[in-house]
XYZ file of C-alpha atoms in Angstrom:
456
model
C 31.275 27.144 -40.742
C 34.624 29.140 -40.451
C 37.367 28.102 -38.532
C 36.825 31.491 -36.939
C 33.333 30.962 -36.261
C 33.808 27.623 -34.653
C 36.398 28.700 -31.877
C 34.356 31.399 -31.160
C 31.187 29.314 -30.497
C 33.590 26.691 -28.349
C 35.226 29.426 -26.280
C 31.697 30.800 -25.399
C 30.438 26.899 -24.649
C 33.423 26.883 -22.282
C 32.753 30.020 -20.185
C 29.139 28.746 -20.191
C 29.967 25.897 -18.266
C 32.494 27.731 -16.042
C 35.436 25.130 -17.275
C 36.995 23.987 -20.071
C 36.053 21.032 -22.138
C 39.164 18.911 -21.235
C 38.572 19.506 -17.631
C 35.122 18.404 -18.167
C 35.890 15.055 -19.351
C 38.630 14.780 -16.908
C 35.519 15.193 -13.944
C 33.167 12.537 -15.993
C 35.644 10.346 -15.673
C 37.201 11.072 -12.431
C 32.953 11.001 -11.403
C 32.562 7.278 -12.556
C 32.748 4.854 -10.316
C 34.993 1.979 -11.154
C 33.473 -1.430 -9.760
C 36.371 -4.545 -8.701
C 35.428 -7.349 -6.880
C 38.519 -8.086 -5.989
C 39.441 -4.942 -3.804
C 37.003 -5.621 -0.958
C 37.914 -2.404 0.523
C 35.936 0.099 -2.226
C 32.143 -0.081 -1.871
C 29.852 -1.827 -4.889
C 28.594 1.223 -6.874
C 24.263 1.997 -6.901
C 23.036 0.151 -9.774
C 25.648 -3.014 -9.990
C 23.459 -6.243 -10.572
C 24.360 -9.129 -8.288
C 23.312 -11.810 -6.389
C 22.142 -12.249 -2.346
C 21.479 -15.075 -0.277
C 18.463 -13.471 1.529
C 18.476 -15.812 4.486
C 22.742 -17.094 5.865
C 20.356 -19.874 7.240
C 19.848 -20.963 4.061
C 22.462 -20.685 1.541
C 20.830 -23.042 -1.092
C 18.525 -20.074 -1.711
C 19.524 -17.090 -4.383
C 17.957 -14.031 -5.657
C 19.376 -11.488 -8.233
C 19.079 -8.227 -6.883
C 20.067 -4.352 -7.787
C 22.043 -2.530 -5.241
C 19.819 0.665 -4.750
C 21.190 2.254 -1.893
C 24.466 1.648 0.748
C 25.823 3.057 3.743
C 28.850 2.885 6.055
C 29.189 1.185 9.240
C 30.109 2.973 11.784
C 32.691 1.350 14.680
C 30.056 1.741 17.187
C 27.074 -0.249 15.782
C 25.376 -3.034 18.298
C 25.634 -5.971 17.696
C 22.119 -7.075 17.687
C 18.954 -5.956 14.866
C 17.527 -2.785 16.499
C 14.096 -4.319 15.888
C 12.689 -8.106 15.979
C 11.436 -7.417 12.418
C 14.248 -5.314 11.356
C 17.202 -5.321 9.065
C 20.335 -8.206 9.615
C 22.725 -6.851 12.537
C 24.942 -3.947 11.148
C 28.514 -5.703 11.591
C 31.299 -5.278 9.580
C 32.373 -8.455 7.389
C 35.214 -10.722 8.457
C 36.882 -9.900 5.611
C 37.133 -6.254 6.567
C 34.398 -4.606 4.355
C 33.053 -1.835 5.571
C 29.672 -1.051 4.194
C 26.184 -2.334 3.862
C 23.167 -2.219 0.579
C 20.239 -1.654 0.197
C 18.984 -3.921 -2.344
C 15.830 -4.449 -4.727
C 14.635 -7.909 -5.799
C 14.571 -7.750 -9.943
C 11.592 -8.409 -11.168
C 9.686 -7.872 -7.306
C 7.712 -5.644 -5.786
C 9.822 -3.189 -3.604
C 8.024 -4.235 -0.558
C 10.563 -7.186 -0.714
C 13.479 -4.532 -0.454
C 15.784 -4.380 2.400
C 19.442 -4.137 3.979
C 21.668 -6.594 3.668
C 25.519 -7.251 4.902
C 28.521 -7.818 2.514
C 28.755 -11.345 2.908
C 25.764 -12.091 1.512
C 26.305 -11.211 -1.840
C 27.389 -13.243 -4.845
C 29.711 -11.568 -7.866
C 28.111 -14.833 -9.547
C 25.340 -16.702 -9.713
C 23.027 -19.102 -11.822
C 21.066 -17.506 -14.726
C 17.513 -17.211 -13.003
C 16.013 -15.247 -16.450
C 13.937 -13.423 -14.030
C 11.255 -10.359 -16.056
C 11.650 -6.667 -14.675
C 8.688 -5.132 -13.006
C 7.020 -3.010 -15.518
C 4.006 -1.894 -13.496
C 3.359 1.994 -13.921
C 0.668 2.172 -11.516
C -1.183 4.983 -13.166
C 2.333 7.440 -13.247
C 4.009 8.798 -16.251
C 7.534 7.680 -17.074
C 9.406 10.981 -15.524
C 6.865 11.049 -12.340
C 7.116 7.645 -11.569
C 11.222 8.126 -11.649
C 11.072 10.798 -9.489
C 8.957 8.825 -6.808
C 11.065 6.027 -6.972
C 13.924 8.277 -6.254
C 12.648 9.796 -3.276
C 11.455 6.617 -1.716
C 13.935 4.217 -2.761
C 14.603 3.540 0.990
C 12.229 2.754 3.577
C 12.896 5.197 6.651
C 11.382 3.235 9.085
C 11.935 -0.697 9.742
C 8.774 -1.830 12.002
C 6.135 -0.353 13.725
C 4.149 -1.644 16.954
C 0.151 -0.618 17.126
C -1.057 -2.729 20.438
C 0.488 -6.288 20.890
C 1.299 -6.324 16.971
C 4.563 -5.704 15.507
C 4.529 -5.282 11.537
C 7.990 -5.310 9.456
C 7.043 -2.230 7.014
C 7.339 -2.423 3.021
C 7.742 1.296 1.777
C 8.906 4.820 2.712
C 6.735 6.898 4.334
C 7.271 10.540 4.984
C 6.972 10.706 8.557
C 8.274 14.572 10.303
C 12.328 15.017 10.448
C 12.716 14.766 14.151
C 11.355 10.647 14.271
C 13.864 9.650 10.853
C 16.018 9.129 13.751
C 14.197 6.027 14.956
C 13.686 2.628 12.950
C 10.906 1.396 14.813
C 8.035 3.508 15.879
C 4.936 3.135 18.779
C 1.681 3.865 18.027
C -1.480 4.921 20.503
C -3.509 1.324 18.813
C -6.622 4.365 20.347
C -5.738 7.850 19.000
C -2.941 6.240 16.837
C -0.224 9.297 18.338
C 3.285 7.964 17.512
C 6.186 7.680 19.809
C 10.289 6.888 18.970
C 10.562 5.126 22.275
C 8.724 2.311 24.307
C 9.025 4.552 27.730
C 6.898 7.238 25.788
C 4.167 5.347 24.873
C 3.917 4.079 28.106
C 3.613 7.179 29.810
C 1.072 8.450 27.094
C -0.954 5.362 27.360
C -1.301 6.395 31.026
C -3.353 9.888 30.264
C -5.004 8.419 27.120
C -8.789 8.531 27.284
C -9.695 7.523 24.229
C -11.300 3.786 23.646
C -12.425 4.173 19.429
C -11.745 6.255 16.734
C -13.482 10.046 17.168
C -16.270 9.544 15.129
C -20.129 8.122 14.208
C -20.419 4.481 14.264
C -22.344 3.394 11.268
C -22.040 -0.185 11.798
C -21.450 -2.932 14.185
C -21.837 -7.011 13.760
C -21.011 -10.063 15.538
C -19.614 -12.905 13.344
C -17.480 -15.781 13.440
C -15.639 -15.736 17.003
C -15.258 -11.672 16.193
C -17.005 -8.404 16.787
C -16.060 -5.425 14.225
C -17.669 -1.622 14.294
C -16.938 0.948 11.820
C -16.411 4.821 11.916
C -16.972 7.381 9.614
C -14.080 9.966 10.479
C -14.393 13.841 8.892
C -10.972 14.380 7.907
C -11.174 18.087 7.896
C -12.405 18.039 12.099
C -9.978 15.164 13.215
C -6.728 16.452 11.034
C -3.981 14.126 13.283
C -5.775 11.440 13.496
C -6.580 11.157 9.948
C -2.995 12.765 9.036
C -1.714 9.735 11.667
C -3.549 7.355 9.763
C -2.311 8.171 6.193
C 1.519 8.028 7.466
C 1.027 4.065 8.458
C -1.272 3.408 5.157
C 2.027 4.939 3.152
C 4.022 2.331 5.078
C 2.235 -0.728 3.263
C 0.957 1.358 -0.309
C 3.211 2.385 -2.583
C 1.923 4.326 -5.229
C -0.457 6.149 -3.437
C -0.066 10.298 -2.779
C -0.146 11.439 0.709
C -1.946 14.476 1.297
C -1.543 16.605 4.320
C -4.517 18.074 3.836
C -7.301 15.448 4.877
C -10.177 18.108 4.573
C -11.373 16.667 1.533
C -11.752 13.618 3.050
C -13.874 11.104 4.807
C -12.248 8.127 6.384
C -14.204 4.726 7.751
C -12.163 3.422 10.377
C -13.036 -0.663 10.741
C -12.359 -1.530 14.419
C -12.325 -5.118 15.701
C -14.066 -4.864 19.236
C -12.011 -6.033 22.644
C -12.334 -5.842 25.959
C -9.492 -2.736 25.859
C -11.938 -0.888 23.340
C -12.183 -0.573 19.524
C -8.721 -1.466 18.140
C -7.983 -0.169 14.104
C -7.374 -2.945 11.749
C -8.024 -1.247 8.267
C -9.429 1.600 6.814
C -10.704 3.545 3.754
C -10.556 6.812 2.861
C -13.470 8.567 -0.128
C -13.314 12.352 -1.563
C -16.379 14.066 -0.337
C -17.129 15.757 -3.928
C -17.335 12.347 -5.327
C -21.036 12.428 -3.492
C -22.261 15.451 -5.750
C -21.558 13.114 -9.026
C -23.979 10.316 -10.621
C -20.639 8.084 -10.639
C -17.337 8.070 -9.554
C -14.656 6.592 -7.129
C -16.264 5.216 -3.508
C -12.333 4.711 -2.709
C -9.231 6.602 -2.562
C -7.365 4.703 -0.485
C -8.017 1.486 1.213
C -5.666 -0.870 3.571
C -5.831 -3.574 6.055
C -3.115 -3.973 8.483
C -0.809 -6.683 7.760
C -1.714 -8.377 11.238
C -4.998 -8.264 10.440
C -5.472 -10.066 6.776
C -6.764 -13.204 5.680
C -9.372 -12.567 8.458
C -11.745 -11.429 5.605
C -11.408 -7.372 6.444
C -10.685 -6.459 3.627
C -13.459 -7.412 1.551
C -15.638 -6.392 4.737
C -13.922 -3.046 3.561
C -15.034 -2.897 -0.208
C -18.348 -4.521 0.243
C -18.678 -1.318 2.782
C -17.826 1.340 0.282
C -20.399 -0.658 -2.219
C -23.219 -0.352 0.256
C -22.585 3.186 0.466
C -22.363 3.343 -2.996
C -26.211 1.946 -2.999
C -27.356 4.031 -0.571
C -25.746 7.297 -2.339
C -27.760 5.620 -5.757
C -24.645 5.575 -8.004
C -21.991 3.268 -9.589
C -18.194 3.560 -8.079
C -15.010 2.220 -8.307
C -11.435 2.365 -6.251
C -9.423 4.906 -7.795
C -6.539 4.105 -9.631
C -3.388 3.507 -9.250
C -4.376 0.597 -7.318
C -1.475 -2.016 -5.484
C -1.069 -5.368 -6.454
C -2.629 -7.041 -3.140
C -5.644 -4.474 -3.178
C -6.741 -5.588 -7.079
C -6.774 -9.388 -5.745
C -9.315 -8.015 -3.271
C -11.097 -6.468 -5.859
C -10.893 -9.098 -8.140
C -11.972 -11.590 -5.422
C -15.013 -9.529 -4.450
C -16.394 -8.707 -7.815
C -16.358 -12.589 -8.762
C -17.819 -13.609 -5.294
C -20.293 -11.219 -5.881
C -21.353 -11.665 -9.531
C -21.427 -15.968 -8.692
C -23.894 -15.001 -5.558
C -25.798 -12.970 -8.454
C -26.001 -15.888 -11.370
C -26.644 -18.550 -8.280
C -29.870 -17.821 -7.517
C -32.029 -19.233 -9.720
C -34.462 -16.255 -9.807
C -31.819 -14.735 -12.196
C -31.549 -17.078 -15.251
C -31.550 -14.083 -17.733
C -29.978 -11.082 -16.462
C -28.230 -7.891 -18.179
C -25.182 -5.884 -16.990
C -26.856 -3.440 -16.491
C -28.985 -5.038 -13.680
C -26.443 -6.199 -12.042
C -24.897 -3.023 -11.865
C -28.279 -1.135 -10.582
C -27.906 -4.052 -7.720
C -24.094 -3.818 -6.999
C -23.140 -0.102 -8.211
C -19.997 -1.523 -9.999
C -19.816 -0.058 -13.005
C -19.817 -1.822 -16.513
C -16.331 -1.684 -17.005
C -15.524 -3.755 -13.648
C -18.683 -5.695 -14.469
C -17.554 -7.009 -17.998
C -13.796 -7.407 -16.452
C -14.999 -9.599 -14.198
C -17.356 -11.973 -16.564
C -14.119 -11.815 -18.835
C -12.291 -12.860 -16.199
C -14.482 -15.921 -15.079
C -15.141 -16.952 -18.895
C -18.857 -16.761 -19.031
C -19.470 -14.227 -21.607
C -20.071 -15.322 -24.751
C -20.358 -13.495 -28.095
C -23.754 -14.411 -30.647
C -23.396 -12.828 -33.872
C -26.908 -12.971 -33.670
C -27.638 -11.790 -30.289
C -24.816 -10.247 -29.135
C -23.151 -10.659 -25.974
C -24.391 -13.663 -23.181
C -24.172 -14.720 -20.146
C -23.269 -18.490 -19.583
C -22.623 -20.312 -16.729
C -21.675 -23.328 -16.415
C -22.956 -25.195 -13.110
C -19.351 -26.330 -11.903
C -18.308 -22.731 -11.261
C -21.649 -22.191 -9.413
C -20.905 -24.979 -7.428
C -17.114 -24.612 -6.477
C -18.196 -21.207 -5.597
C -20.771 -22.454 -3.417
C -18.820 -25.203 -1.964
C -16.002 -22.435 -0.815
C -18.464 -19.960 0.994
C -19.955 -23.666 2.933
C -16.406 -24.226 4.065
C -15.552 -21.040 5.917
C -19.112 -20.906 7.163
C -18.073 -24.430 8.776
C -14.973 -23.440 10.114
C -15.872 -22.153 13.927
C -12.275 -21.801 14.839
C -11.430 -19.472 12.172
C -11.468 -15.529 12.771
C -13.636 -14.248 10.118
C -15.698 -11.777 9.199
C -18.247 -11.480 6.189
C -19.039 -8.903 3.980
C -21.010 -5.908 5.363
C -24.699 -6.400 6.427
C -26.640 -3.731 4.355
C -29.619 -4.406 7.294
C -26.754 -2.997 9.624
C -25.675 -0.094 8.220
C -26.188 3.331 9.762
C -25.411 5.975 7.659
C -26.720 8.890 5.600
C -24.399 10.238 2.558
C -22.537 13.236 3.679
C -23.756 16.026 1.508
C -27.492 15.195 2.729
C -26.155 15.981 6.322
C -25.069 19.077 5.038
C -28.339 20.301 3.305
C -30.273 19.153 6.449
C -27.638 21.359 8.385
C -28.307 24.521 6.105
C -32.152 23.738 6.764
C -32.073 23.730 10.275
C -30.263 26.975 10.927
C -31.990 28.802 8.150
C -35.168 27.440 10.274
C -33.647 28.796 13.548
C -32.812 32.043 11.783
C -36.577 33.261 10.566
C-alpha cells in the first residue's frame, strides 16, 4: 500500500475514534489498574485472585477466592452487622484500609459469595489446586456472561417470612425503592414485603388473609406435621405470584424471572399451624404444557431453606408427577436446573424406580412400563438405571434390568428408618388417593360449555 494511502487510512481511524492513537494508549494505560500489596491505601482491583479466612474465629481455615466486587466505607458505618445473618461489620481495618470485597469462592457455587473486610485476606496462601466451576446451566457463553454481570452481587442480605430468618444466596431484582434495605419482611400470609420491622407490624394488624388465594387440592397428616397445597392462577393473583418469584430468585440462580405470571400456574405447599397455612415451597408449571402429549410439569421449583430436609421437596416433585398422571403424559423439570434441585430429582427417581423393582409382582418389567406408571420420561428413566448400575447390555437380548437384592434391601432398610423415627418432622411423598384436582385446560372447556349452555 502507498505511503500515501496508509496515512490517509490512519488519519481517518483517528477522527473515527475522536482521538489520536498516542492518546489512546496513553488512556489504556492510564485505565489499568496497577495492583501493590504493599500500599494498603489503593483498593485490590476486580478480578485479583487471593486468599480469605472466611471465619477471624478460625484462622486455620483458607479459601482462594476472586475479588468480584468492592466498595468504600463510609466514616459513619455502625458498628454492628445490620442483620443476624448478614455480612461481617463494615469497619475500617486497623491498618487504615478503607474498603471492603465482595468475593467468589473458586471453584463454588456463588451462593457461597459474600462481603468480607480487609483483614481477612491473604496476598499468599497454600496451593489448594482447587477446579473452576464450569457449569453452564443451559446458557450460551455470551448470555451466561451477561447474567453473571448483572447479578454478581446479591442486593439483599436476609429475609424474615414468620419466625424464620434465611441468609440469601443470589441477586434478586426486587423494585428500586427497597435496594435501600439489606434485610427485608415478608407477610409469611399474602407474602407483601416490607424494608422495616415497624411496617410489617402494622400490616400484620389489617391482614386477613390465613392461606394462599387459591383451590386446595390436597391436604395430609403425617409424621408430627400437617401440609395442604394450592393451586394459584398466576394471571388472577399477579403480586402474589410476582411476590413469590422475587424470594424463589433469592435461592435459584439460573432461573429467568418473569413479570408476567399469566402463563403460569403455581402450587403453593403450606405446612398447617394454628396461625393458618404458612408457605414453605412451591412450584410453578406453564399452562400450554397441558395441551401437549409430553413436556415439562416444572418450571420452577423451591423449598425454603428453613424448611428442607423435612422431605418437602420431594413432596413437591412427587406432586407435579401425580399431576402428570392425571393429565396422562410423561414430564420433566425444565432445564437449567440448580445443583440442590437435581439431587432432589436424582433422589426421587431412584426412590421411585427401587419401590418399582421391589415388589415382587414386577420381576420382568420394560421402560416403558415404568414410564406409563410414573410419567418420567425414558430419558430420566434410563439416567436413573445408569445411575444405580442395573442395566445391563445382552448382545443377544439387548438391554436388562438387574437387580441385585442388596440395593433392594438398603433401599428398604432407609424408608423403615424414617418411618421409625416419631420425633422427626417429615413428610412423604404425595398421596395420589388425596389429590383434588382436575388439569387446567379441562376447567376451561367445561367453562366454555356452561356459558354456551346458559347462552341458547
Amino acid at each position: 500500500m502507498p505511503r500515501a494511502k496508509k496515512l490517509l487510512k490512519r488519519k481517518q481511524k483517528k477522527q473515527s475514534a475522536g482521538g489520536s492513537l498516542k492518546k489512546e494508549k496513553h488512556d489504556d494505560k492510564k485505565n489499568k489498574e496497577q495492583f501493590c500489596p504493599d500500599d494498603i491505601t489503593k483498593p485490590i482491583p476486580n478480578g485479583q485472585r487471593l486468599w480469605v479466612i472466611p471465619d477471624e474465629k478460625r484462622p486455620e481455615n483458607i479459601d482462594y477466592i476472586s475479588i468480584v466486587e468492592r466498595k468504600k466505607i463510609s466514616n459513619d458505618v455502625p458498628s454492628v452487622s445490620p442483620t443476624p445473618l448478614g455480612p461481617p461489620a463494615e469497619r475500617k481495618d486497623a491498618k487504615g484500609h478503607e474498603w471492603r470485597y465482595y468475593v467468589h469462592f473458586v471453584g463454588r457455587d456463588r451462593r457461597m459469595d459474600r462481603w468480607v473486610n480487609y483483614e481477612q485476606l491473604r496476598f499468599a496462601g497454600p496451593d489448594l489446586n482447587i477446579e473452576e466451576h464450569h457449569d453452564n446451566h443451559g446458557f450460551d457463553e455470551q448470555s451466561l456472561k451477561n447474567h453473571e454481570e448483572a447479578t454478581k452481587v446479591k442486593n439483599v442480605d436476609a429475609i424474615e417470612i414468620g419466625p424464620h430468618v434465611m441468609e440469601t444466596w443470589y441477586f434478586s431484582p426486587f423494585p428500586a425503592e427497597y435496594t435501600k434495605y439489606r434485610k427485608l419482611f415478608f407477610c409469611e400470609f399474602c407474602l407483601k414485603f416490607f424494608g422495616l420491622k415497624s411496617e410489617l407490624r402494622r400490616h400484620s394488624q389489617k391482614c386477613t388473609w390465613t392461606h394462599p388465594p387459591g383451590n386446595e387440592i390436597y391436604r395430609s397428616k403425617d409424621q408430627n406435621i400437617e401440609v395442604a397445597m394450592f393451586e394459584v392462577d398466576g394471571g388472577k393473583e399477579i403480586i402474589y405470584t410476582q411476590n413469590i418469584c422475587y424470594i424463589a430468585k433469592l435461592f435459584l440462580d439460573h432461573k429467568t424471572l418473569w413479570e408476567d405470571t399469566t402463563p403460569f400456574l403455581f402450587y403453593v405447599l403450606t405446612e398447617v399451624t394454628p396461625r393458618g397455612c404458612c408457605v414453605v415451597g412451591y412450584f410453578s408449571k406453564e399452562k400450554s404444557t397441558e395441551l401437549v402429549s409430553h413436556g415439562n410439569n416444572v418450571a420452577c421449583i423451591l423449598t425454603l431453606p428453613c424448611h428442607q430436609r423435612k422431605g418437602f421437596g420431594k413432596f413437591l416433585i412427587s406432586l407435579s408427577y401425580e399431576l402428570s398422571k392425571l393429565e396422562g403424559k410423561t414430564g420433566s423439570p425444565e432445564e437449567p436446573i440448580s445443583d440442590l434441585g437435581q439431587q432432589a430429582y436424582n433422589s426421587y427417581w431412584k426412590g421411585v424406580i427401587l419401590d418399582i423393582l421391589a415388589d415382587p409382582k414386577h420381576e420382568e418389567i420394560t421402560i416403558h412400563q415404568i414410564s406409563q406408571m410414573t410419567s418420567m420420561t425414558y430419558k430420566h428413566i434410563e439416567q436413573t438405571l445408569k445411575a444405580l448400575d442395573i442395566i445391563q447390555y445382552d448382545s443377544s437380548e439387548g438391554y436388562m434390568i438387574s437387580v441385585p437384592n442388596s440395593l433392594i434391601k438398603s433401599h428398604l432398610d432407609k424408608k423403615k428408618r424414617i418411618a421409625a423415627d416419631k420425633t422427626r418432622k417429615y413428610v412423604r411423598p404425595a398421596d395420589p388417593k388425596k389429590v383434588r384436582w382436575s388439569p387446567h385446560h379441562a376447567k376451561l372447556i367445561h367453562k366454555k360449555a356452561r356459558v354456551a349452555a346458559q347462552n341458547n
